[in-house]
Short mmCIF file of C-alpha atoms in Angstrom, two decimals:
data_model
loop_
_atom_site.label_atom_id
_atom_site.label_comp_id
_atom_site.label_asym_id
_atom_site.label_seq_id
_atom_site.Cartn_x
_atom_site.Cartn_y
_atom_site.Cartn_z
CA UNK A 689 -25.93 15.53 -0.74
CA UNK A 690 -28.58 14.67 -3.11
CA UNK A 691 -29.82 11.66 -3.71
CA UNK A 692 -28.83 10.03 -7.87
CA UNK A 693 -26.06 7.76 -9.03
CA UNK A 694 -23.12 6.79 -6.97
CA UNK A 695 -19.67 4.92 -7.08
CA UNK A 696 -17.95 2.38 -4.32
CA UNK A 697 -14.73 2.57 -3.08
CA UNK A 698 -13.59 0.33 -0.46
CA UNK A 699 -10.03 0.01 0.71
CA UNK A 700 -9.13 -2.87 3.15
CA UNK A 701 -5.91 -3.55 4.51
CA UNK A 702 -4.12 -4.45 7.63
CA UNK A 703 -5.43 -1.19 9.39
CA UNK A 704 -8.73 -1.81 8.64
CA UNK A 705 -11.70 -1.34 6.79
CA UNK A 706 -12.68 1.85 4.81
CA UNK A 707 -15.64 2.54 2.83
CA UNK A 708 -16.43 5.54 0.44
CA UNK A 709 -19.58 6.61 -1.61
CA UNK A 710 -19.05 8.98 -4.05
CA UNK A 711 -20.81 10.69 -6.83
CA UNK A 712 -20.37 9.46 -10.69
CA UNK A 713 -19.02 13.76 -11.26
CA UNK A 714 -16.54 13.61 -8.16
CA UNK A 715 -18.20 17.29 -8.05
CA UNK A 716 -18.90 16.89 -3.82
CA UNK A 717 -17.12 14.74 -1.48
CA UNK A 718 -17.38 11.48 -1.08
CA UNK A 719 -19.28 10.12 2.11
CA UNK A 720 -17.11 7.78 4.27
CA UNK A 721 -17.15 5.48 7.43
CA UNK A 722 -14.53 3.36 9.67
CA UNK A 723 -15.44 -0.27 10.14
CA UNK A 724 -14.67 -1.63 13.91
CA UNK A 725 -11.84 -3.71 12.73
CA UNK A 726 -9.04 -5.66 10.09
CA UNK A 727 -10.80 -8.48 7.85
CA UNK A 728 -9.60 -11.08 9.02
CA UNK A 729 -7.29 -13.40 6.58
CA UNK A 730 -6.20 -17.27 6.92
CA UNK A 731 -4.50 -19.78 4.62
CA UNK A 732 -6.77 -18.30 1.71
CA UNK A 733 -6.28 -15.03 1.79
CA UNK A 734 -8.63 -12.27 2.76
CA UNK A 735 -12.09 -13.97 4.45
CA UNK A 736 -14.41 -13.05 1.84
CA UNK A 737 -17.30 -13.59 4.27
CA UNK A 738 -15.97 -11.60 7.37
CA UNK A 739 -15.46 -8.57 4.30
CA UNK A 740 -18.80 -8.58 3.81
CA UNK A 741 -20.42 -8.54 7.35
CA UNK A 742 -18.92 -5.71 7.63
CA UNK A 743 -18.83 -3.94 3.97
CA UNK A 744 -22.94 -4.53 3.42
CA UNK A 745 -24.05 -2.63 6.77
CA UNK A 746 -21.14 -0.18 5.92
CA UNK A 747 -23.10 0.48 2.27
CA UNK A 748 -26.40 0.55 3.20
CA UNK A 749 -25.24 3.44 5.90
CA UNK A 750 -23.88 5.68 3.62
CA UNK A 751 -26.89 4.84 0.95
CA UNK A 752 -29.07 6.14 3.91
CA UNK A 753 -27.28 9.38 4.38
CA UNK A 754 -27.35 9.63 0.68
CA UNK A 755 -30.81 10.10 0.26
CA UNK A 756 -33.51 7.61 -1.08
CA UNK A 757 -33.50 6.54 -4.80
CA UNK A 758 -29.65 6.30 -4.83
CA UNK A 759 -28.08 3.84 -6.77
CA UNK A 760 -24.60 2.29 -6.95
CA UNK A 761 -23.47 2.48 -10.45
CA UNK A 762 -20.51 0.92 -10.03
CA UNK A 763 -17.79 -0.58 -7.11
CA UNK A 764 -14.09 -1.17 -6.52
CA UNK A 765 -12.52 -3.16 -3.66
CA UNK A 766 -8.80 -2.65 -3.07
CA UNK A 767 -7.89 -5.83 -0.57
CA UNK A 768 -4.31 -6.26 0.44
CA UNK A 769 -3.08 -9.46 -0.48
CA UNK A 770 -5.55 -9.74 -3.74
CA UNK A 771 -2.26 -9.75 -5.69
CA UNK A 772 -1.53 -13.25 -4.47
CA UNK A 773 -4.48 -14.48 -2.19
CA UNK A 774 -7.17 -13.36 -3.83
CA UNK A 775 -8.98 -15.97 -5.10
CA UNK A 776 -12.10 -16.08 -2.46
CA UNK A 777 -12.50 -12.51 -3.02
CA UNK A 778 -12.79 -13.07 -6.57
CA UNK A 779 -14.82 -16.14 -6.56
CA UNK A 780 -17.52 -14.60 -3.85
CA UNK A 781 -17.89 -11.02 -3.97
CA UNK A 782 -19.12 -9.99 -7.68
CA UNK A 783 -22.46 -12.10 -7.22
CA UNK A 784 -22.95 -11.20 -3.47
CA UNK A 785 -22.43 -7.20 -4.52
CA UNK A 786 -24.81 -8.00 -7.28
CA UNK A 787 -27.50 -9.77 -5.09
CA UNK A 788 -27.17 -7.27 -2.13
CA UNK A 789 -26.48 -3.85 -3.82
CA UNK A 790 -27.51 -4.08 -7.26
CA UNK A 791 -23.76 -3.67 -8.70
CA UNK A 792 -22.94 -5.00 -12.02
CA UNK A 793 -19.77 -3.09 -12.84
CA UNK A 794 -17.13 -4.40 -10.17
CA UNK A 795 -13.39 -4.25 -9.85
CA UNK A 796 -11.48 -6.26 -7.46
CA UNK A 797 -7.68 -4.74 -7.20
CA UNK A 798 -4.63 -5.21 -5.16
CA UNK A 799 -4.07 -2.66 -3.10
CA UNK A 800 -1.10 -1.50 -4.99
CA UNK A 801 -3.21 -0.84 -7.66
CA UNK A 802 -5.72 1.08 -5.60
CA UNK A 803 -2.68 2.91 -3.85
CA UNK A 804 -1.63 3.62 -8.28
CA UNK A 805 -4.68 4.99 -9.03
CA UNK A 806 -4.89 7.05 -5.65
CA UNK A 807 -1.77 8.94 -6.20
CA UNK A 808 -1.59 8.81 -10.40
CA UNK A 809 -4.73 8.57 -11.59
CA UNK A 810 -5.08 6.95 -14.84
CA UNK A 811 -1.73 8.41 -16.03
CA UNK A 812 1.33 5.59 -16.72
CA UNK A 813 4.05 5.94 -14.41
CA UNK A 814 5.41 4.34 -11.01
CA UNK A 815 4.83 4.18 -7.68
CA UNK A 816 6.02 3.05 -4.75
CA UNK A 817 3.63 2.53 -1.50
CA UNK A 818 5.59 2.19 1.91
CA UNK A 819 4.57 1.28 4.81
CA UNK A 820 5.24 -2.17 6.87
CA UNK A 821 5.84 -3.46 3.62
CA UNK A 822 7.19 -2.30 0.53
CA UNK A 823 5.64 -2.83 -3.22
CA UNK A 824 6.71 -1.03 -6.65
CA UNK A 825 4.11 -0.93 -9.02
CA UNK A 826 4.83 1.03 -12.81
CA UNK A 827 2.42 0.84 -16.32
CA UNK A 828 2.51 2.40 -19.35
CA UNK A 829 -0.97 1.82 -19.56
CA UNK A 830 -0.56 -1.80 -21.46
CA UNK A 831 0.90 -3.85 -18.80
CA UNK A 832 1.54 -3.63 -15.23
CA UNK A 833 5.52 -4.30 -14.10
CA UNK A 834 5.41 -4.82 -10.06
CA UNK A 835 8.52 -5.34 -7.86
CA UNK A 836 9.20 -7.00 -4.71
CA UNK A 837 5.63 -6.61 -1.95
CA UNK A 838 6.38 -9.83 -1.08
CA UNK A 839 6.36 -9.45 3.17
CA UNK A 840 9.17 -9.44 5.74
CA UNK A 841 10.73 -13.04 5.56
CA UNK A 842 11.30 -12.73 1.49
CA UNK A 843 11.20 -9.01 0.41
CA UNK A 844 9.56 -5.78 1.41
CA UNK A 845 13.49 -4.49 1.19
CA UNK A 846 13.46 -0.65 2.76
CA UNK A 847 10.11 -0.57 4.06
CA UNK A 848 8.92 -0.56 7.64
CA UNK A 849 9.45 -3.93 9.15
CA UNK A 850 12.88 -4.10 7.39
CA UNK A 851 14.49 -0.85 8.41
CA UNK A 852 12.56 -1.87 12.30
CA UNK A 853 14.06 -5.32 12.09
CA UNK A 854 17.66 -3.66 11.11
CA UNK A 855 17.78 -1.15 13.61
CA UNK A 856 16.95 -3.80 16.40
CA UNK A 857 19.69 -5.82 15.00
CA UNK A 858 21.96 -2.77 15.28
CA UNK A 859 20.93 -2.75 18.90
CA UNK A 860 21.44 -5.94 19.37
CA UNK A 861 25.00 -5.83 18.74
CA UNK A 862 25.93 -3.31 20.64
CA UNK A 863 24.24 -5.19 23.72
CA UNK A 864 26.96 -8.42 22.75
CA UNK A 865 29.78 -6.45 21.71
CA UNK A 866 29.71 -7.16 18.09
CA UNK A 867 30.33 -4.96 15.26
CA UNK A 868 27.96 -2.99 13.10
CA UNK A 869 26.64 -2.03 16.82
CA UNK A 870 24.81 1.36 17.77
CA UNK A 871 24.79 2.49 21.66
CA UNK A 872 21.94 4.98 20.71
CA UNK A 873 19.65 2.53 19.11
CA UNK A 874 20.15 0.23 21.94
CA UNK A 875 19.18 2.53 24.00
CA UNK A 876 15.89 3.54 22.22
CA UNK A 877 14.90 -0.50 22.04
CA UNK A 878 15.51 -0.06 26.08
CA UNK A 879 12.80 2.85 25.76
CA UNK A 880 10.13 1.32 23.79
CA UNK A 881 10.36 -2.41 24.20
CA UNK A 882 12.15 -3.01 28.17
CA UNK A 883 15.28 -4.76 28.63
CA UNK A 884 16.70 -6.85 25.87
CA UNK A 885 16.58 -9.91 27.03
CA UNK A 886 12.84 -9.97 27.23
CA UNK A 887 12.74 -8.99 23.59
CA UNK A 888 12.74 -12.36 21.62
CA UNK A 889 9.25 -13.08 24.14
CA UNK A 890 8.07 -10.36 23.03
CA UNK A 891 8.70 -10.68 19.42
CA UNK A 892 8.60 -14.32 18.37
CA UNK A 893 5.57 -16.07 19.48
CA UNK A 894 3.02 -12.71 18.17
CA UNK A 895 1.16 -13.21 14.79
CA UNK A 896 1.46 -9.32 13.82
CA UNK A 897 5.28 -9.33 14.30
CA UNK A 898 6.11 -7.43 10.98
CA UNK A 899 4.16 -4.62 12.52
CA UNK A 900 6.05 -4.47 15.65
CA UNK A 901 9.51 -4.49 13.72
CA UNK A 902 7.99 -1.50 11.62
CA UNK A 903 6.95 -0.11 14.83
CA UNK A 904 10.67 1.09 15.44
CA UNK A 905 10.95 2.19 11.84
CA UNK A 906 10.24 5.82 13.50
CA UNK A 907 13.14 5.10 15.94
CA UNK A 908 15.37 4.69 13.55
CA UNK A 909 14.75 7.82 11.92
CA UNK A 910 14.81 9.97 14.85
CA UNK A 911 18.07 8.43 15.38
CA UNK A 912 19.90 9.02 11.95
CA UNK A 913 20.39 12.52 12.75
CA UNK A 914 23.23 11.88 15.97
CA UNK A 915 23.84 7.88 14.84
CA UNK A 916 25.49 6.59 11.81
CA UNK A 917 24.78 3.31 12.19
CA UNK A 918 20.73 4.58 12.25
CA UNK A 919 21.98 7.08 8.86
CA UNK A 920 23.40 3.80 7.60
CA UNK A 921 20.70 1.54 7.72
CA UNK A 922 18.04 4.40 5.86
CA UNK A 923 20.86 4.68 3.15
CA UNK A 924 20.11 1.28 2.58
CA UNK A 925 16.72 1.00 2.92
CA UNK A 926 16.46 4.13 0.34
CA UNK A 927 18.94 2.29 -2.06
CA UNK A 928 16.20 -0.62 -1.90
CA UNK A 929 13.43 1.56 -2.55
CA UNK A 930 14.82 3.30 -5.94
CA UNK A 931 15.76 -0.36 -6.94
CA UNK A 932 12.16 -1.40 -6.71
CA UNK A 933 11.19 1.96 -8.54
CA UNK A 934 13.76 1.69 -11.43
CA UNK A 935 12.39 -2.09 -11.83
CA UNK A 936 9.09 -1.02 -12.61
CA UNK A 937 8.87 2.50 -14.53
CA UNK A 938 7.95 2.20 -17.89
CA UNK A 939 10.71 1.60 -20.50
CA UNK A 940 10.91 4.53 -23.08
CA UNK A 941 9.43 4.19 -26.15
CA UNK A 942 11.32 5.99 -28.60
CA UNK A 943 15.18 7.27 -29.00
CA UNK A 944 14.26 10.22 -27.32
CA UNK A 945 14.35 10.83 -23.42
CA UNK A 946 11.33 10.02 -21.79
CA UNK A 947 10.33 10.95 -18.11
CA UNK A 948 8.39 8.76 -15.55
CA UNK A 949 6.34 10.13 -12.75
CA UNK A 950 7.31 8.05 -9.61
CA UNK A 951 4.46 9.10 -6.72
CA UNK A 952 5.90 7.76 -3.32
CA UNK A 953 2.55 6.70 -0.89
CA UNK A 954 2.28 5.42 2.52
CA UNK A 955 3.19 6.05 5.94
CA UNK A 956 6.89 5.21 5.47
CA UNK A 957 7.55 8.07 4.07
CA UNK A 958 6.16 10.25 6.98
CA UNK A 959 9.20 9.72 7.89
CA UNK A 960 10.96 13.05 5.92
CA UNK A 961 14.18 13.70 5.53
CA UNK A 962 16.46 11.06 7.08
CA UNK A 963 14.79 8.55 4.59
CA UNK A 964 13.76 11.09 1.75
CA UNK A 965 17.15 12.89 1.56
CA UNK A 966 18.68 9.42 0.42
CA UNK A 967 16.22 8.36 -1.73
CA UNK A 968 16.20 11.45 -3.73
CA UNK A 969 19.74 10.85 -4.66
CA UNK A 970 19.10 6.98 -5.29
CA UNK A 971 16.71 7.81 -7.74
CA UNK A 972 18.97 10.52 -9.40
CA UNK A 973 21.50 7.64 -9.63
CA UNK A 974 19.29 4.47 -10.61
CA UNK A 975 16.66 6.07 -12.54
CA UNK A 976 17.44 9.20 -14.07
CA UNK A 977 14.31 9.58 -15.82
CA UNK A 978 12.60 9.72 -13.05
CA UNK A 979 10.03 12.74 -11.77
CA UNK A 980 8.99 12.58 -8.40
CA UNK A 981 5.69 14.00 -7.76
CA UNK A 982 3.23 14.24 -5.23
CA UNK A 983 0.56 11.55 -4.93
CA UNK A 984 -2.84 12.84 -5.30
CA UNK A 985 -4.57 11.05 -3.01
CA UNK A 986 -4.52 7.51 -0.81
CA UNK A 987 -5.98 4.15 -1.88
CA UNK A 988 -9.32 4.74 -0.90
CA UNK A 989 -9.71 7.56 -3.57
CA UNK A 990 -8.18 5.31 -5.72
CA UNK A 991 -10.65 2.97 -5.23
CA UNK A 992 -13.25 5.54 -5.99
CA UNK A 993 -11.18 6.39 -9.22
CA UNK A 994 -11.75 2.92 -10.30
CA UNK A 995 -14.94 2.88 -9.66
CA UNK A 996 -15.53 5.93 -11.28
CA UNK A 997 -13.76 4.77 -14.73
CA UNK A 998 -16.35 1.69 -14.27
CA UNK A 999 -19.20 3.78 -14.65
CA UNK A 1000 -17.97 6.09 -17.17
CA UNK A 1001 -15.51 4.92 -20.49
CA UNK A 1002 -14.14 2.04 -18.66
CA UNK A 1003 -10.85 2.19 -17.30
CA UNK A 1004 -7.33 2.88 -18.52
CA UNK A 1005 -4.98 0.91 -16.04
CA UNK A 1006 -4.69 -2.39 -17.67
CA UNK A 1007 -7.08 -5.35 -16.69
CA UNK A 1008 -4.94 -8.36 -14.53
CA UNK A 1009 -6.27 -11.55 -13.34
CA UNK A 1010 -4.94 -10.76 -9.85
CA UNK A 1011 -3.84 -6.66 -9.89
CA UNK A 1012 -7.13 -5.39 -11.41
CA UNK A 1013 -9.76 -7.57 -11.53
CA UNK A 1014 -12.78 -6.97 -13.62
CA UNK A 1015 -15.18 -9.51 -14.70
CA UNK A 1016 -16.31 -10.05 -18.01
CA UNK A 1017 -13.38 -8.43 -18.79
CA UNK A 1018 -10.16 -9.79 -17.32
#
């Protein structure tokens, strides 16, 4: 790879820390690194100085393997929680990027909006990223619409730690007796977690537990197949997930009918059939208009979208004080 003008993409989540630099063209691949671990995040949000100890040797890395004389034309940081905890981020990181790296064009965006502009581009349309959460995001290229993304104890209906949490429920019954029980799931929380009384110790006092209830997410899919109770519960989760689809696709503009490309991102859906099978006819039913299409590529190319768009004609997703962050311009 030559050494000339490059773009930033970062993507930072509860998995870690990823870092791309890519050309302006997109004509060769980006170069890309790992960090060691999660940015930590406290009572503000995402630790804007933690992002950085880690981002600025990640940077100067890939500037390295670029080649002397390269420049970084332009960055975007997708941060999870940016959406509603965002405000060190925003307050911090456009003068440090400008002191350290020389970056004047900056966009700070949710990771939903990253995740957007990985699998649609700059096109209007919806999508829905799954994983231990769940978050809808649609725009018609004027205004964002976003649905539900907000965690395990108040949303995130259908994703990960919900369908976890409802097939250990499930399980749970059947150990007391109760209704709505399932023999086979209690048996596969016997499997992966020991007996069930030593569950709630397990569970309760950890600070990642929405992880550990999407942890047996997979579980219950493997289970739909023989279970109905396990068919039951994905039924339901894919009910939720067209809900938060149909809430957010752009409303038609004219008399005539109008589709909307729904891209469907994230791990959750790794799961195939016993979830997609379900959805497919939830969306049929709740939002007819509705084209599903593949997503195009993961949040950390659609950070370097972003970032691209920065350097060239500005971009086309709409600016948002806390979705899509640019300053001087938001």
């Amino acid at each position: 790879m030559s050494a000339g003008t490059f773009v930033l993409g970062v993507d930072s989540g509860g998995s870690g820390l990823r870092v791309a630099l890519g050309p302006v063209d997109a004509k060769t691949p980006a170069l890309t690194v790992a960090c060691a671990e999660p940015v930590r995040t406290g009572a503000d949000g995402m630790d804007a100085g933690h992002l950085l100890e880690q981002l600025l040797p990640a940077v100067r890395g890939l500037l390295e393997q670029a080649g002397s004389g390269t420049t970084v034309a332009a960055a975007a940081i997708g941060a999870a929680g940016m959406a509603t905890l965002g405000g060190q981020l925003r307050a911090l990181l456009p003068d440090a990027l400008a002191g350290s790296l020389g970056v004047r064009r900056l966009a700070l965006a949710a990771d939903a909006v990253t995740a957007y502009a990985g699998a649609l581009g700059q096109r209007p349309g919806a999508v829905v990223a799954g994983g231990t959460g769940l978050i809808a995001l649609g725009t018609d290229l004027t205004s964002w619409r976003r649905a539900d993304g907000w965690g395990h104890l108040l949303g995130d209906s259908g994703g990960g730690a919900w369908i976890g949490r409802a097939g250990l429920d499930a399980a749970m019954r059947a150990h007391d007796g109760r209704r709505g029980g399932s023999s086979v799931l209690l048996a596969r929380l016997e499997a992966v977690f020991g007996p069930v009384s030593g569950l709630p110790g397990l569970l309760y006092p950890r600070t990642d537990r929405p992880a550990l209830l999407a942890s047996f997410a997979p579980e219950v899919g493997a289970c739909a197949l023989q279970d109905e109770v396990a068919a039951g519960i994905l039924r339901e989760a894919a009910a939720h997930i067209a809900e938060a689809a149909a809430a957010v696709c752009p409303r038609p503009t004219g008399s005539r009918h109008e589709e909307c490309e729904v891209a469907l991102t994230g791990g959750l859906f790794r799961m195939g059939e016993p979830l997609l099978g379900p959805l497919r006819g939830e969306l049929a039913q709740q939002v007819p208009q509705a084209r599903v299409v593949p997503a195009k590529g993961d949040p950390l190319h659609g950070a370097l979208e972003i970032a691209r768009t920065l350097a060239g004609p500005g971009p086309r997703l709409p600016a948002h004080p806390s979705l899509l962050f640019v300053p001087g311009v938001t």
